[in-house]
Amino acid sequence: MTEWQEQLTVPRAPFIPAVVWVDDPATSGFISVSRGDDETRWHELVAADEPIITQVDDGRTAPGRTGLQPSSSCSQPSLVAAMLAALDVRDGHRVMEIGTGTGWNAALLSDRAGARGRVVSIEVDPTVADNARTALADVGYAPLVMTGDGTKGYAGGAPYDRVICTASVRTIPRPWIDQTQPGGVIVVPWGTDYGNDALTRLEVGEDGTASGRCGMGLAFMRVRQQRRDFLEPAVDELDAAETTQTGRTGRELFEMVAFTQAAFTIGLRVPSCYLTVEEIDDDHRRIELHDVRSQSWARVTLVRGHDSWTVRQIGPRRLWHEVDAAHTWWCDAGKPTPDRYGLTVTPDGTHEVWIDAPRNERHWPLTF
Ligand SMILES: C[S@@+](CC[C@H](N)C(=O)[O-])C[C@H]1O[C@@H](n2cnc3c(N)ncnc32)[C@H](O)[C@@H]1O
């Protein structure tokens, strides 16, 4: 057994519903796998170190149909272990989880907090919450599972020693900080609109600030209230788009889209910009940038064997130029990796990012 497997003191299988969802390469959507129809496949999915999608489209798509968007899942076991290690729940702790999902992590938290501790877990989807309550009771754990918007926290259980969110956020909700006691810890996948999130561990101070470092990259689903959206320009809009060329190298473009390279920094420098990368075929790839709020959009089309790429831009912002400039900034700053960053949230809600240490040479407030 590996070190991370030892963290997982409660089995996963009892929390996985009989119907789960898997990628469907034919449609780029998700299709259901039923335990009753394919017991072997279901067990393989449960045993793998991969997330398992347990709901699509907020429950609106029935099994047997094609789902478009995962909306609840059981997280990847090795990531669950990494987040638990960062949270460091001790016997007797009061813990709040946001994003109950299957209830597996709530069981793991309950196991750690012990009989003297208390776990509250909040799930926005009533059906998902009900299923989690049933699974938790069947396995013998009794955390308080609340149905509601976890970004508001749950003042009834405060103050907490530990807060963990198992969906990702762009901004740290103020109630989480207010409901955590000084010295308490908040662990959350935090990131920007642009790309993946970083496993972020904040410690709450006496003065109501929360501050700490970013770490490994995570790809979590967003809390419902902070989901991303993208634009699909119509053909006539594409025809009218501003068209330029960029001579950025393939290596530089890779850096712009890779989390461990420039992507995390670009997200911190370019607000409200969502990145998508699409493989069209073996020879063509598209990098797109979307800001739904200002209706701005950009596309860089890469063609194998070429060394100059066409850039199309629409809307009031020139998103490609902003991303291009942020990449230059990243190079000038010595190519900082995500784990060199930290975040401080002050009582007035300012989210200040810094490199290496708070108030170091490079720090700035984020705009949203
Ligand atoms: C990755 S899943 C959680 C995995 C879960 N901890 C487990 O052990 O299975 C994320 C969950 O967050 C829930 N969620 C999204 N937005 C939320 C919100 N504002 N408040 C509470 N739960 C939310 C989703 O419905 C989904 O069930």
PDB file of C-alpha atoms in Angstrom, residues 2 24 45-47 108 159 161-162 166 216 221 252 267 313 334 336 342 345 362:
ATOM      1  CA  THR A   2       1.389   3.445  -0.921  1.00  0.00           C
ATOM      2  CA  ASP A  24     -17.867   9.076 -24.662  1.00  0.00           C
ATOM      3  CA  LEU A  45     -13.931   2.353 -12.187  1.00  0.00           C
ATOM      4  CA  VAL A  46     -14.257   2.244  -8.400  1.00  0.00           C
ATOM      5  CA  ALA A  47     -10.779   0.701  -7.998  1.00  0.00           C
ATOM      6  CA  LEU A 108     -12.930  10.220   5.864  1.00  0.00           C
ATOM      7  CA  PRO A 159     -16.209  28.199  14.691  1.00  0.00           C
ATOM      8  CA  ASP A 161     -10.850  24.309  13.082  1.00  0.00           C
ATOM      9  CA  ARG A 162     -10.740  23.088   9.509  1.00  0.00           C
ATOM     10  CA  THR A 166     -14.042  19.813  -2.734  1.00  0.00           C
ATOM     11  CA  MET A 216      -0.070  21.146  -6.783  1.00  0.00           C
ATOM     12  CA  MET A 221     -15.430  21.112 -10.972  1.00  0.00           C
ATOM     13  CA  GLU A 252       5.923  29.456 -25.983  1.00  0.00           C
ATOM     14  CA  GLY A 267      -4.574  33.605 -15.070  1.00  0.00           C
ATOM     15  CA  GLN A 313     -10.014  38.561 -32.041  1.00  0.00           C
ATOM     16  CA  GLY A 334      12.019  34.262 -13.880  1.00  0.00           C
ATOM     17  CA  PRO A 336       7.688  31.331 -11.447  1.00  0.00           C
ATOM     18  CA  GLY A 342       0.644  32.511  -2.262  1.00  0.00           C
ATOM     19  CA  VAL A 345      -7.433  37.514   1.546  1.00  0.00           C
ATOM     20  CA  ARG A 362       6.177  40.893  -6.644  1.00  0.00           C
TER      21      ARG A 362
END
